[in-house]
XYZ file of C-alpha atoms in Angstrom:
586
model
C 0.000 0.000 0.000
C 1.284 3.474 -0.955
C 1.029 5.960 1.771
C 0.918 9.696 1.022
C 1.754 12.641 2.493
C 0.293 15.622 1.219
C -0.337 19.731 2.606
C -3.874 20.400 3.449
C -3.375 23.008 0.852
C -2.442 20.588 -2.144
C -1.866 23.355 -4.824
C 0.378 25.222 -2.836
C 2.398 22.829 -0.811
C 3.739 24.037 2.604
C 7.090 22.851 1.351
C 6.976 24.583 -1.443
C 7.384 28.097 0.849
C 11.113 29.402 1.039
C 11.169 28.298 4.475
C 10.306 24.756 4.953
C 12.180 23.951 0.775
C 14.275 21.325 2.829
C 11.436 19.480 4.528
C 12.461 16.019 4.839
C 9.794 13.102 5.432
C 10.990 9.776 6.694
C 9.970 6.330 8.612
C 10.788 4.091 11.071
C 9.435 0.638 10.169
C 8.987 -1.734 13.523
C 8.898 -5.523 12.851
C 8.266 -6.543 16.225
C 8.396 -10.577 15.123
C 12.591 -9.813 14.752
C 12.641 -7.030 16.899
C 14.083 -4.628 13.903
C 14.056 -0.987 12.668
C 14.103 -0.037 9.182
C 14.546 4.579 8.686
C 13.729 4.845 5.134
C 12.863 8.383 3.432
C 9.828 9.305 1.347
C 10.097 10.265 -2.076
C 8.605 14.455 -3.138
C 6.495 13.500 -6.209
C 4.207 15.386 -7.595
C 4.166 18.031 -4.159
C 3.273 15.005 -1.962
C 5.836 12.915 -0.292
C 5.003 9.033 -1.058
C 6.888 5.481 -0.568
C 5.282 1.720 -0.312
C 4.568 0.326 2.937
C 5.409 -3.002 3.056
C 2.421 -5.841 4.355
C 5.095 -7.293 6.876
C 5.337 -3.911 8.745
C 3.400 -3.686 12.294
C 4.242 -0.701 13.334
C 5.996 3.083 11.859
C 7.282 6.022 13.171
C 6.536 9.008 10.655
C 8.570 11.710 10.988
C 8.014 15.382 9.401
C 11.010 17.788 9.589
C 12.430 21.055 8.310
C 15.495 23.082 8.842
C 16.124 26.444 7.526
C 19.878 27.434 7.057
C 20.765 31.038 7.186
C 24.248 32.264 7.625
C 26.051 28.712 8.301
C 23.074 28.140 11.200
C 20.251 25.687 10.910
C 16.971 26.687 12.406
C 14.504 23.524 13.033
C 10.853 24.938 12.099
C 9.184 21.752 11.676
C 9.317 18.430 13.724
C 6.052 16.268 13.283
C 6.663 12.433 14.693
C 4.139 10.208 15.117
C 3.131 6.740 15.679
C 0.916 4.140 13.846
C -0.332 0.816 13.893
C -0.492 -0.385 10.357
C -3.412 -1.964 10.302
C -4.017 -5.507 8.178
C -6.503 -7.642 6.969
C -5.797 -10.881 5.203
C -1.840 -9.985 5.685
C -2.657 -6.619 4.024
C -1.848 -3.069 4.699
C -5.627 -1.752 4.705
C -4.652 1.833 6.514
C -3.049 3.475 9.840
C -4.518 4.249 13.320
C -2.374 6.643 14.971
C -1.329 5.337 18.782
C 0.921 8.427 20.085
C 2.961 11.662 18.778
C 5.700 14.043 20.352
C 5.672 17.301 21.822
C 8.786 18.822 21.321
C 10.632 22.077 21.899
C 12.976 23.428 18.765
C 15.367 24.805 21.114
C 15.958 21.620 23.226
C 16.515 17.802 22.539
C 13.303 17.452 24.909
C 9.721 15.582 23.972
C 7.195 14.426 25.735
C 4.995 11.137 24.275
C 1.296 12.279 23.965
C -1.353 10.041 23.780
C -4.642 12.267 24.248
C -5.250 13.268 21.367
C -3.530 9.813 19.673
C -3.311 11.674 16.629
C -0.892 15.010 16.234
C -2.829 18.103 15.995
C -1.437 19.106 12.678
C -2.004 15.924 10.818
C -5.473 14.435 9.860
C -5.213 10.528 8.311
C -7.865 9.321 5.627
C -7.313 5.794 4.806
C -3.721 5.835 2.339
C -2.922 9.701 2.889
C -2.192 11.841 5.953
C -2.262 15.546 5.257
C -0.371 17.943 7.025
C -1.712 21.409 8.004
C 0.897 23.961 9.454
C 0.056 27.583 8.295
C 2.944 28.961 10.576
C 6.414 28.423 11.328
C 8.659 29.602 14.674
C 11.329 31.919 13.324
C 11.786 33.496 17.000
C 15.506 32.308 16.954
C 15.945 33.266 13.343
C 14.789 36.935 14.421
C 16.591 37.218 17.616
C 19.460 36.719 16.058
C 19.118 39.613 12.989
C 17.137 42.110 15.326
C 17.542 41.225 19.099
C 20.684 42.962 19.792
C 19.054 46.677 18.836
C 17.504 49.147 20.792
C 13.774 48.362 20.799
C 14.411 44.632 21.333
C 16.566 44.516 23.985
C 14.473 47.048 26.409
C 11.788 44.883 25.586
C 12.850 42.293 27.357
C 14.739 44.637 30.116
C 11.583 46.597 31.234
C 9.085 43.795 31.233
C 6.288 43.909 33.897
C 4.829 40.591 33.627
C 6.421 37.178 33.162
C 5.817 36.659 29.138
C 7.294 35.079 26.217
C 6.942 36.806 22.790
C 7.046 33.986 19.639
C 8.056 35.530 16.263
C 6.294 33.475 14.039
C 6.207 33.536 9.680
C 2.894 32.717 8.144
C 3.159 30.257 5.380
C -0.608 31.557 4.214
C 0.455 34.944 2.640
C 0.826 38.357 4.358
C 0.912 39.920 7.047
C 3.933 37.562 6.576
C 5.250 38.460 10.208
C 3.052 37.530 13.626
C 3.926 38.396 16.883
C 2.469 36.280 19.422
C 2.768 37.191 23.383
C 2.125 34.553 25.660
C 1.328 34.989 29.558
C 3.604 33.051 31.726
C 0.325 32.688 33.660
C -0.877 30.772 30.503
C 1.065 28.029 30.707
C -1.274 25.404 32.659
C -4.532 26.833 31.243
C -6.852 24.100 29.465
C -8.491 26.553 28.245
C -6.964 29.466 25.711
C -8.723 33.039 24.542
C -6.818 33.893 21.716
C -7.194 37.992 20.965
C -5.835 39.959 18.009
C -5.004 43.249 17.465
C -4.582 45.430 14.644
C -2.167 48.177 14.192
C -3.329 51.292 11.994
C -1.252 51.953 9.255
C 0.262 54.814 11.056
C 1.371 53.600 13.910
C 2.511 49.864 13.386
C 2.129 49.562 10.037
C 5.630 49.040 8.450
C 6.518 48.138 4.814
C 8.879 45.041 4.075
C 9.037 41.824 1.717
C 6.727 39.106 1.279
C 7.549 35.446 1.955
C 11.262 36.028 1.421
C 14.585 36.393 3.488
C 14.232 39.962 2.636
C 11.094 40.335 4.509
C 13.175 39.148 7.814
C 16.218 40.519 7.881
C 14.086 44.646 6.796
C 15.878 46.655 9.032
C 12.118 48.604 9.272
C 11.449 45.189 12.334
C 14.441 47.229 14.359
C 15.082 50.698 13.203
C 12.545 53.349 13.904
C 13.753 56.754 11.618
C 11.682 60.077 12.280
C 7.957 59.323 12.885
C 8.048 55.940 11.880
C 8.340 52.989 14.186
C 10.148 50.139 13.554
C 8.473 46.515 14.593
C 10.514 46.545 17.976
C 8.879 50.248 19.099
C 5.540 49.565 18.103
C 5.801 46.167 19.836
C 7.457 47.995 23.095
C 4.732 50.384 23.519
C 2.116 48.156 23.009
C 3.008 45.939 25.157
C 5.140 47.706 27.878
C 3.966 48.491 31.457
C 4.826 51.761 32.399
C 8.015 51.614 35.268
C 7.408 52.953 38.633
C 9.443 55.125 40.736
C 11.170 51.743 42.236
C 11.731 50.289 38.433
C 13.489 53.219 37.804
C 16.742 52.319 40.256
C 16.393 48.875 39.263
C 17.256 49.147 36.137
C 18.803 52.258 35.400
C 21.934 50.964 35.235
C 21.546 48.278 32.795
C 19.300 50.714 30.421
C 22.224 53.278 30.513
C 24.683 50.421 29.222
C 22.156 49.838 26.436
C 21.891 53.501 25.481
C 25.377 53.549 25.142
C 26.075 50.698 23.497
C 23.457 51.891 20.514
C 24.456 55.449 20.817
C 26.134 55.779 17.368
C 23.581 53.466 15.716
C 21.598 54.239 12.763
C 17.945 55.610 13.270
C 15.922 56.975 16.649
C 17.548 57.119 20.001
C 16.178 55.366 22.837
C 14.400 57.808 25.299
C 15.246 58.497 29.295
C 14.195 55.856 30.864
C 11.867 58.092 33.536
C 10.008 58.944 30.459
C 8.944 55.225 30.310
C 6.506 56.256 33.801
C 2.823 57.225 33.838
C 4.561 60.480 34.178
C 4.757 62.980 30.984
C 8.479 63.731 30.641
C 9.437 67.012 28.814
C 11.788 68.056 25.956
C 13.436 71.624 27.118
C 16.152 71.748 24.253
C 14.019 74.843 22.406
C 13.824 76.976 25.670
C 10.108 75.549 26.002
C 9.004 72.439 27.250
C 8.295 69.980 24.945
C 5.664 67.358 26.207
C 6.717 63.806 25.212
C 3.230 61.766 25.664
C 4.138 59.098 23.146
C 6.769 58.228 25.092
C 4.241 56.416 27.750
C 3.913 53.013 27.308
C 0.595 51.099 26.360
C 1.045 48.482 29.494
C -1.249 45.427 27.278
C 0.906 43.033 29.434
C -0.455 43.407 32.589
C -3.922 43.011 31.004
C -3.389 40.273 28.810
C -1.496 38.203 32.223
C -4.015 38.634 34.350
C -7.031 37.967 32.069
C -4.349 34.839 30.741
C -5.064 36.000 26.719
C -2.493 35.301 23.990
C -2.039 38.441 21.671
C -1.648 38.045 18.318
C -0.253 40.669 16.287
C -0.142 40.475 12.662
C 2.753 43.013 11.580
C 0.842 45.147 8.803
C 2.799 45.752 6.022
C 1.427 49.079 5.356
C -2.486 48.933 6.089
C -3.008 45.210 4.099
C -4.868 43.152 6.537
C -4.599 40.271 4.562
C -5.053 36.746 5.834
C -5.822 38.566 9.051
C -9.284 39.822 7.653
C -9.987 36.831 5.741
C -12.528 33.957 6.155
C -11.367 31.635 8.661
C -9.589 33.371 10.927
C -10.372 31.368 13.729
C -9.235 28.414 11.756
C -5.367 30.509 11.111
C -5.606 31.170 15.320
C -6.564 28.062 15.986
C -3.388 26.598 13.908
C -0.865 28.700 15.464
C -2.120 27.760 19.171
C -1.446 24.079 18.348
C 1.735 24.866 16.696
C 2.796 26.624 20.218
C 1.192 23.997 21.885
C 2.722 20.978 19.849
C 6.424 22.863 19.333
C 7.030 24.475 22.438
C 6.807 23.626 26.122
C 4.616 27.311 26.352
C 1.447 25.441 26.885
C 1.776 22.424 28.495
C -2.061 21.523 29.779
C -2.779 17.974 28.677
C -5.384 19.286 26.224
C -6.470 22.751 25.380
C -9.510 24.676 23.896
C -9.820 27.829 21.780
C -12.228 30.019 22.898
C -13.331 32.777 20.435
C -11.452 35.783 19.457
C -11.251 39.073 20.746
C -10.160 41.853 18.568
C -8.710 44.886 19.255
C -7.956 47.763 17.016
C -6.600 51.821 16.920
C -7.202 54.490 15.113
C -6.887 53.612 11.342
C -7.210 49.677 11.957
C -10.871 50.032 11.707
C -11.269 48.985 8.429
C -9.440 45.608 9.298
C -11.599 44.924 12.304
C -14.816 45.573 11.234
C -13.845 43.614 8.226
C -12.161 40.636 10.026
C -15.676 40.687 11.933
C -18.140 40.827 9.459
C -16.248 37.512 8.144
C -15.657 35.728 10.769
C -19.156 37.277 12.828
C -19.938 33.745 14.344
C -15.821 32.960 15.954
C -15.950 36.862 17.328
C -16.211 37.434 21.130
C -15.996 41.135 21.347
C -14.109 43.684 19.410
C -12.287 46.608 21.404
C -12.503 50.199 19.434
C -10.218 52.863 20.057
C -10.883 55.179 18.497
C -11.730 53.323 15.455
C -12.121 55.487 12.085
C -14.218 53.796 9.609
C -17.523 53.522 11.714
C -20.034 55.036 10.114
C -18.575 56.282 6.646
C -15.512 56.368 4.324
C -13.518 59.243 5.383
C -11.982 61.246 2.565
C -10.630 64.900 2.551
C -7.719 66.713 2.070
C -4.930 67.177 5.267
C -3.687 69.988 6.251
C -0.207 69.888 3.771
C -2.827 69.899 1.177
C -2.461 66.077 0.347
C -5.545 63.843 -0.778
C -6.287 61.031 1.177
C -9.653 58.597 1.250
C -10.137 55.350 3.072
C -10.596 51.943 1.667
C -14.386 51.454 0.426
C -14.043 47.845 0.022
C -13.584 47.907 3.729
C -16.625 47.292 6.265
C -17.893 50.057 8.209
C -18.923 49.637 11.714
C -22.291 50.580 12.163
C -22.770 47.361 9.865
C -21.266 44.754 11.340
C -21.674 45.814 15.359
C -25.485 45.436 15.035
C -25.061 41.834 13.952
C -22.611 41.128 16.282
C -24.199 42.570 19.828
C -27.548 40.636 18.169
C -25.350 37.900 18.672
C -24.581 38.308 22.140
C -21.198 39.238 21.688
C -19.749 42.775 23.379
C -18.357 45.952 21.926
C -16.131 48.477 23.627
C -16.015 52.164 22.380
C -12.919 53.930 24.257
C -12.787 57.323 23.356
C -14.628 60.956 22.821
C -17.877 59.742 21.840
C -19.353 63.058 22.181
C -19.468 67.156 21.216
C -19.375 66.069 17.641
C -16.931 63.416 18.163
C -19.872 60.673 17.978
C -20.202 60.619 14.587
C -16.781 59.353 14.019
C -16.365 57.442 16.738
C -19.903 55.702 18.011
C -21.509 53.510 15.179
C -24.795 55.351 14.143
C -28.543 54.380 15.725
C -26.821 51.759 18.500
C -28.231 51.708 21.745
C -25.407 53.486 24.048
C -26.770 51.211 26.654
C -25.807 48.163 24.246
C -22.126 49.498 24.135
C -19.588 49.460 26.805
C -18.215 53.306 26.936
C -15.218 54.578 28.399
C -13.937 56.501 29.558
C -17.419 56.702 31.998
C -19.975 59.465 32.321
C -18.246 60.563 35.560
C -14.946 60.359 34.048
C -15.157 61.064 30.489
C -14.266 65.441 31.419
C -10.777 64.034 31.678
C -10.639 63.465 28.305
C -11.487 67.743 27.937
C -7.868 69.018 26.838
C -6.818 71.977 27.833
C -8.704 75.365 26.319
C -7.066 78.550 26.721
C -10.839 80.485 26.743
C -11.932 77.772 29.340
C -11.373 76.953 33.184
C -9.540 74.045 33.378
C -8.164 72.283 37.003
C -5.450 69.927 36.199
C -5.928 68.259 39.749
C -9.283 67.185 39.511
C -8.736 63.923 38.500
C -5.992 61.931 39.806
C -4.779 59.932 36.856
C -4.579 63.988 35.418
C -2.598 64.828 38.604
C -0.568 61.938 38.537
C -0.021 62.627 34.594
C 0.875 66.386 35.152
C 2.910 65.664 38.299
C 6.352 66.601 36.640
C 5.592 69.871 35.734
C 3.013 70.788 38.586
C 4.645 69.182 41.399
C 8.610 67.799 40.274
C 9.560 68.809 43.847
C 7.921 65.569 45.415
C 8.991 63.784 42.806
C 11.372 60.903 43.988
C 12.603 59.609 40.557
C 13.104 63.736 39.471
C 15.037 64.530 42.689
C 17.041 61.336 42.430
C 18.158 62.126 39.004
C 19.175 65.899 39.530
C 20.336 65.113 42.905
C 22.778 62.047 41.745
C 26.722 62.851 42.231
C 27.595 58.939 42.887
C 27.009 55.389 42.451
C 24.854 55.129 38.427
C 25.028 58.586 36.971
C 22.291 59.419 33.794
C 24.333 62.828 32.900
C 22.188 63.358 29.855
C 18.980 63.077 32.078
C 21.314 65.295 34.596
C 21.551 68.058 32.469
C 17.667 67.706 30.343
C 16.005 67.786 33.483
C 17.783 70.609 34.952
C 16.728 72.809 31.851
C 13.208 71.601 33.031
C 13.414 73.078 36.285
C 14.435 76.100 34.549
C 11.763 76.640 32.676
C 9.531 75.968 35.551
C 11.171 78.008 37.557
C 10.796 81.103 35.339
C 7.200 80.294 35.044
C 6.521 80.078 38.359
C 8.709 83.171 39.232
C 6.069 84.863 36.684
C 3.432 83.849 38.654
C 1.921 81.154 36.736
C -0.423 78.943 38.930
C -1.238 75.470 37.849
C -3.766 76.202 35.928
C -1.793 78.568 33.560
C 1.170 76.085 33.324
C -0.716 73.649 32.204
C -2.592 76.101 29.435
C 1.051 77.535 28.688
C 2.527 74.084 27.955
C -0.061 72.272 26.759
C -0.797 74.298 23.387
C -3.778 73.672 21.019
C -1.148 72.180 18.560
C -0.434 69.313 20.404
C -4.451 68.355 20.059
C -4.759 68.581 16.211
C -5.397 65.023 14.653
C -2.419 65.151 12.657
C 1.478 65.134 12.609
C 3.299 66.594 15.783
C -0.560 66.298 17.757
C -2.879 63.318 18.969
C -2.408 64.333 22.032
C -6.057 62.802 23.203
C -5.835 60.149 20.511
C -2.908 58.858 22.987
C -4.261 59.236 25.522
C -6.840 56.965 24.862
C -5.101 54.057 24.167
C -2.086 54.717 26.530
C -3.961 55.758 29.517
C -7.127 55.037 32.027
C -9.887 56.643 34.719
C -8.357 55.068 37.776
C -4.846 55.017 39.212
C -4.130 51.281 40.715
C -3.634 50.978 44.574
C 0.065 51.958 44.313
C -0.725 55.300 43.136
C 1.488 55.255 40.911
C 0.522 53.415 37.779
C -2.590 54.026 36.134
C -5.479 51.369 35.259
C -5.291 50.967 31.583
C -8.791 51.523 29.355
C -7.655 48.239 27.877
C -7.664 46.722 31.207
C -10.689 48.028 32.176
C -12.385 47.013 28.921
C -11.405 43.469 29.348
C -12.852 42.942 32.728
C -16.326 43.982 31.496
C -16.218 41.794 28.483
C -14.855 38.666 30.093
């Protein structure tokens, strides 16, 4: 009997991709009557790998592998191995029941024998052929070992709040080609798995860099951010990031300063002071006026995503194409890289695990993408999380303010047609955001209940989101995520992380910081001197410009996505609208 071995996706052969070319099939043939073990390999033919099974075998080992070489190193993508019982009637092979498979991990020599389910999670048997359905590959190694050592990557992994592991994985399925996957270390034992996506905007994540080729990997646009665009590694960091308290700072100032200068002559952005990375706005004095720096706050997802125990998927947009990621089936592509984690990795490493259905999340121009992505996959979505999404109730289209034409994507699916259907469905929508004084019409999908929605920030809260109007009262201490926001400029002098940099003269020294923040007090200083209460500071600093929905502004566009309406119980950090979103949807 011939015995096949075929991709689920026959036309275009997994093995066919760049990365998987050297896939090698092969068998171990038990005779248990002489105790002997025959390896043979399978012959490619036709895109399918095929070879005779003898009727005198009892028993085989199949084994599925693939190495990539790049630069003299081999990368293992793929290791499949399982076990069958050939089965026999009259002394005839008649077919295959599977009896046990291997978990392993591509980093380590380690597996672990499996027996529930018998069968591997990435193969499926039908009498002769077994097809094999992998729609992504782990190039996390591969990656580290272009981008790791660069700015972006490496604080990554120095300033994380949360015990995590981040997978860099290459879809096999067409673009985005690059996924970044976060798992919770508090994941790890779960049986059960909520998978969530989210979608960059084209702006602010979106990056542009080769398809399905070594080009696409080694784009120095994954780990070099130049002007206002953000490399892979930034967008990632901020994302992800928890904000540092006052006691992170000490921690790990002195490691962050060797990694500032060790890229200090590097092509592209410099890394920021680290004190910027607080719930704190940090300033930029070097033009005599102070400069605020609000994208230079971390997102803090992590904390979110470990305590609710989600895996975040993040297809990297190249540009705005959402791709496979808006498809049909996306639940099916999730679903496929869980078991991949699950069946390659010792990430998950509950006996069996379910996939619970998604959660998506987008910002700002990523609309498009998730209203699409949910309008095709309306039946596998949980809840979608919108900040700020643009494409809600119509196509926008205008001219900026550099007089450049711009319209969004009509094939795309609006929101006010697809929430409807999916809140009918029972499932949950989140609107974080200015939802009103004109702002609903962009921002709230037209003639939905805004009892059906969940809306944040709250009634009681939602004057925070007021920015500062120079015809207007305004009282910067009214709230205390504002206070502790503002606390720099309006208070520095109780400031322990301020007074231990400008008060340093031994042990780790940040002279740069040294010298930047004592142009800050400065400034205040004069301000103050001029009689400026906290009210005018805030006016004075705090310019209309900074608001403007365009370059060099977004100031409450940010603040949306990188802040919240409550400060935790240290006082320091601040509960994130993400956070806060998740715990009423789940």
């Amino acid at each position: 009997m011939e015995i096949v071995i075929k991709s689920a996706n026959a036309r275009n052969p997994i093995w066919n991709h760049f990365l998987l070319q050297d896939t090698q099939v092969t068998w171990n043939k038990f005779y248990a009557a002489s105790g002997t073990v025959v390896t043979e390999p399978l012959s490619k033919v036709g895109g399918a790998f095929r070879r005779e099974l003898a009727d005198s075998c009892e028993e085989i080992e199949l084994v599925i592998r693939s190495v990539f070489r790049h630069k003299g190193i081999d990368y293992q993508l793929l290791n499949i191995s399982q076990r069958f019982m050939v089965n026999k009637k009259d002394n005839q092979v008649i077919g295959l029941t599977p009896t046990r498979w291997q978990k392993v991990s591509l980093n380590q020599r380690t597996t672990i024998s499996k027996i529930t389910p018998s069968l591997h999670p990435h193969l499926q048997v039908n009498g002769e052929t077994i097809t094999v359905s992998v729609d992504f590959v782990d190039i996390t190694q591969l990656f580290r070992d272009i981008h790791g050592d660069t700015p972006w990557f490496s604080i990554l992994n120095l300033l994380q709040g949360v015990p995590r592991h981040i997978r860099v994985m290459a879809s096999l399925q067409g673009d985005p080609f690059i996924w970044f996957i976060v798992i919770p270390g508090s994941v790890a034992a779960s049986p059960e798995i909520q998978p969530h996506v989210l979608f960059y905007p084209a702006d602010y994540g979106g990056i542009h860099y080769e398809s399905n080729s070594m080009d696409g990997i080694k784009n120095p646009n994954h780990s070099t951010s130049v002007g206002n665009i953000q490399c892979s590694g930034e967008t990632l960091f901020m994302f992800l990031t928890k904000p540092i308290t006052d006691s992170d700072y000490d921690k790990h100032l002195e490691k962050y300063l060797e990694l500032q200068e060790r890229y200090r002559n590097r092509t592209g952005n410099k890394l920021p002071p680290l004190h910027h990375f607080r719930d704190v706005l940090g300033y930029n004095p070097e033009k005599g006026v102070l400069d605020p720096r609000f994208w230079e706050v971390p997102f803090g997802f992590e904390q979110a995503l470990h305590e609710k125990k989600q895996i975040l998927f993040i297809p990297q947009m190249n540009g705005g194409n959402g791709g496979i990621a808006i498809r049909d089936n996306l639940m099916k592509l999730i679903e496929n890289a869980v078991l991949y984690i699950y069946t390659h990795s010792h990430l998950l490493n509950y006996e069996t695990i379910r996939t619970h259905k998604l959660i998506l999340t987008g910002y700002s121009q990523s609309g498009g993408n998730v209203f699409t992505a949910t309008k095709r996959n309306l039946t596998d979505v949980k809840a979608i999380l919108c900040f700020e999404l643009q494409y809600m109730n119509k196509h926008l289209k205008g001219v900026d303010r550099f007089g450049r034409a711009f319209s969004e994507d009509a094939s795309l699916v609006l929101g006010k047609d697809v929430i409807p259907d999916l809140l009918k469905q029972g499932g949950k929508v989140a609107i974080i955001g200015r939802r009103k004084n004109g702002w609903q019409s962009k921002y709230l999908p037209d003639k939905v209940p805004a009892s059906e929605l969940i809306l944040l920030p709250d009634d009681s809260h939602y004057p925070m989101l007021d920015y500062p109007d120079p015809s207007k009262p305004y009282d910067p201490n009214k709230f205390p995520v504002l206070a502790r926001r503002y606390s720099r400029l309006l208070h520095g002098d109780k400031d322990a992380v301020i007074d231990r940099i400008l008060s340093q003269d031994n042990g780790v020294v940040d002279q740069r910081s040294i010298e930047r923040e004592a142009k800050v007090e400065e400034i205040i200083y004069k301000l103050r001197k001029s009689g400026f209460d906290d009210e005018k500071m805030i006016k004075t600093v705090f310019t209309p410009a900074f608001n403007v929905d365009d370059s060099g502004g977004y100031y409450t566009h940010n603040f949306i996505v990188s802040c919240g309406q409550e400060l935790a119980p240290d006082g320091q950090s601040i509960y994130k609208f993400f956070h806060h979103a998740l715990n009423l949807i789940t």
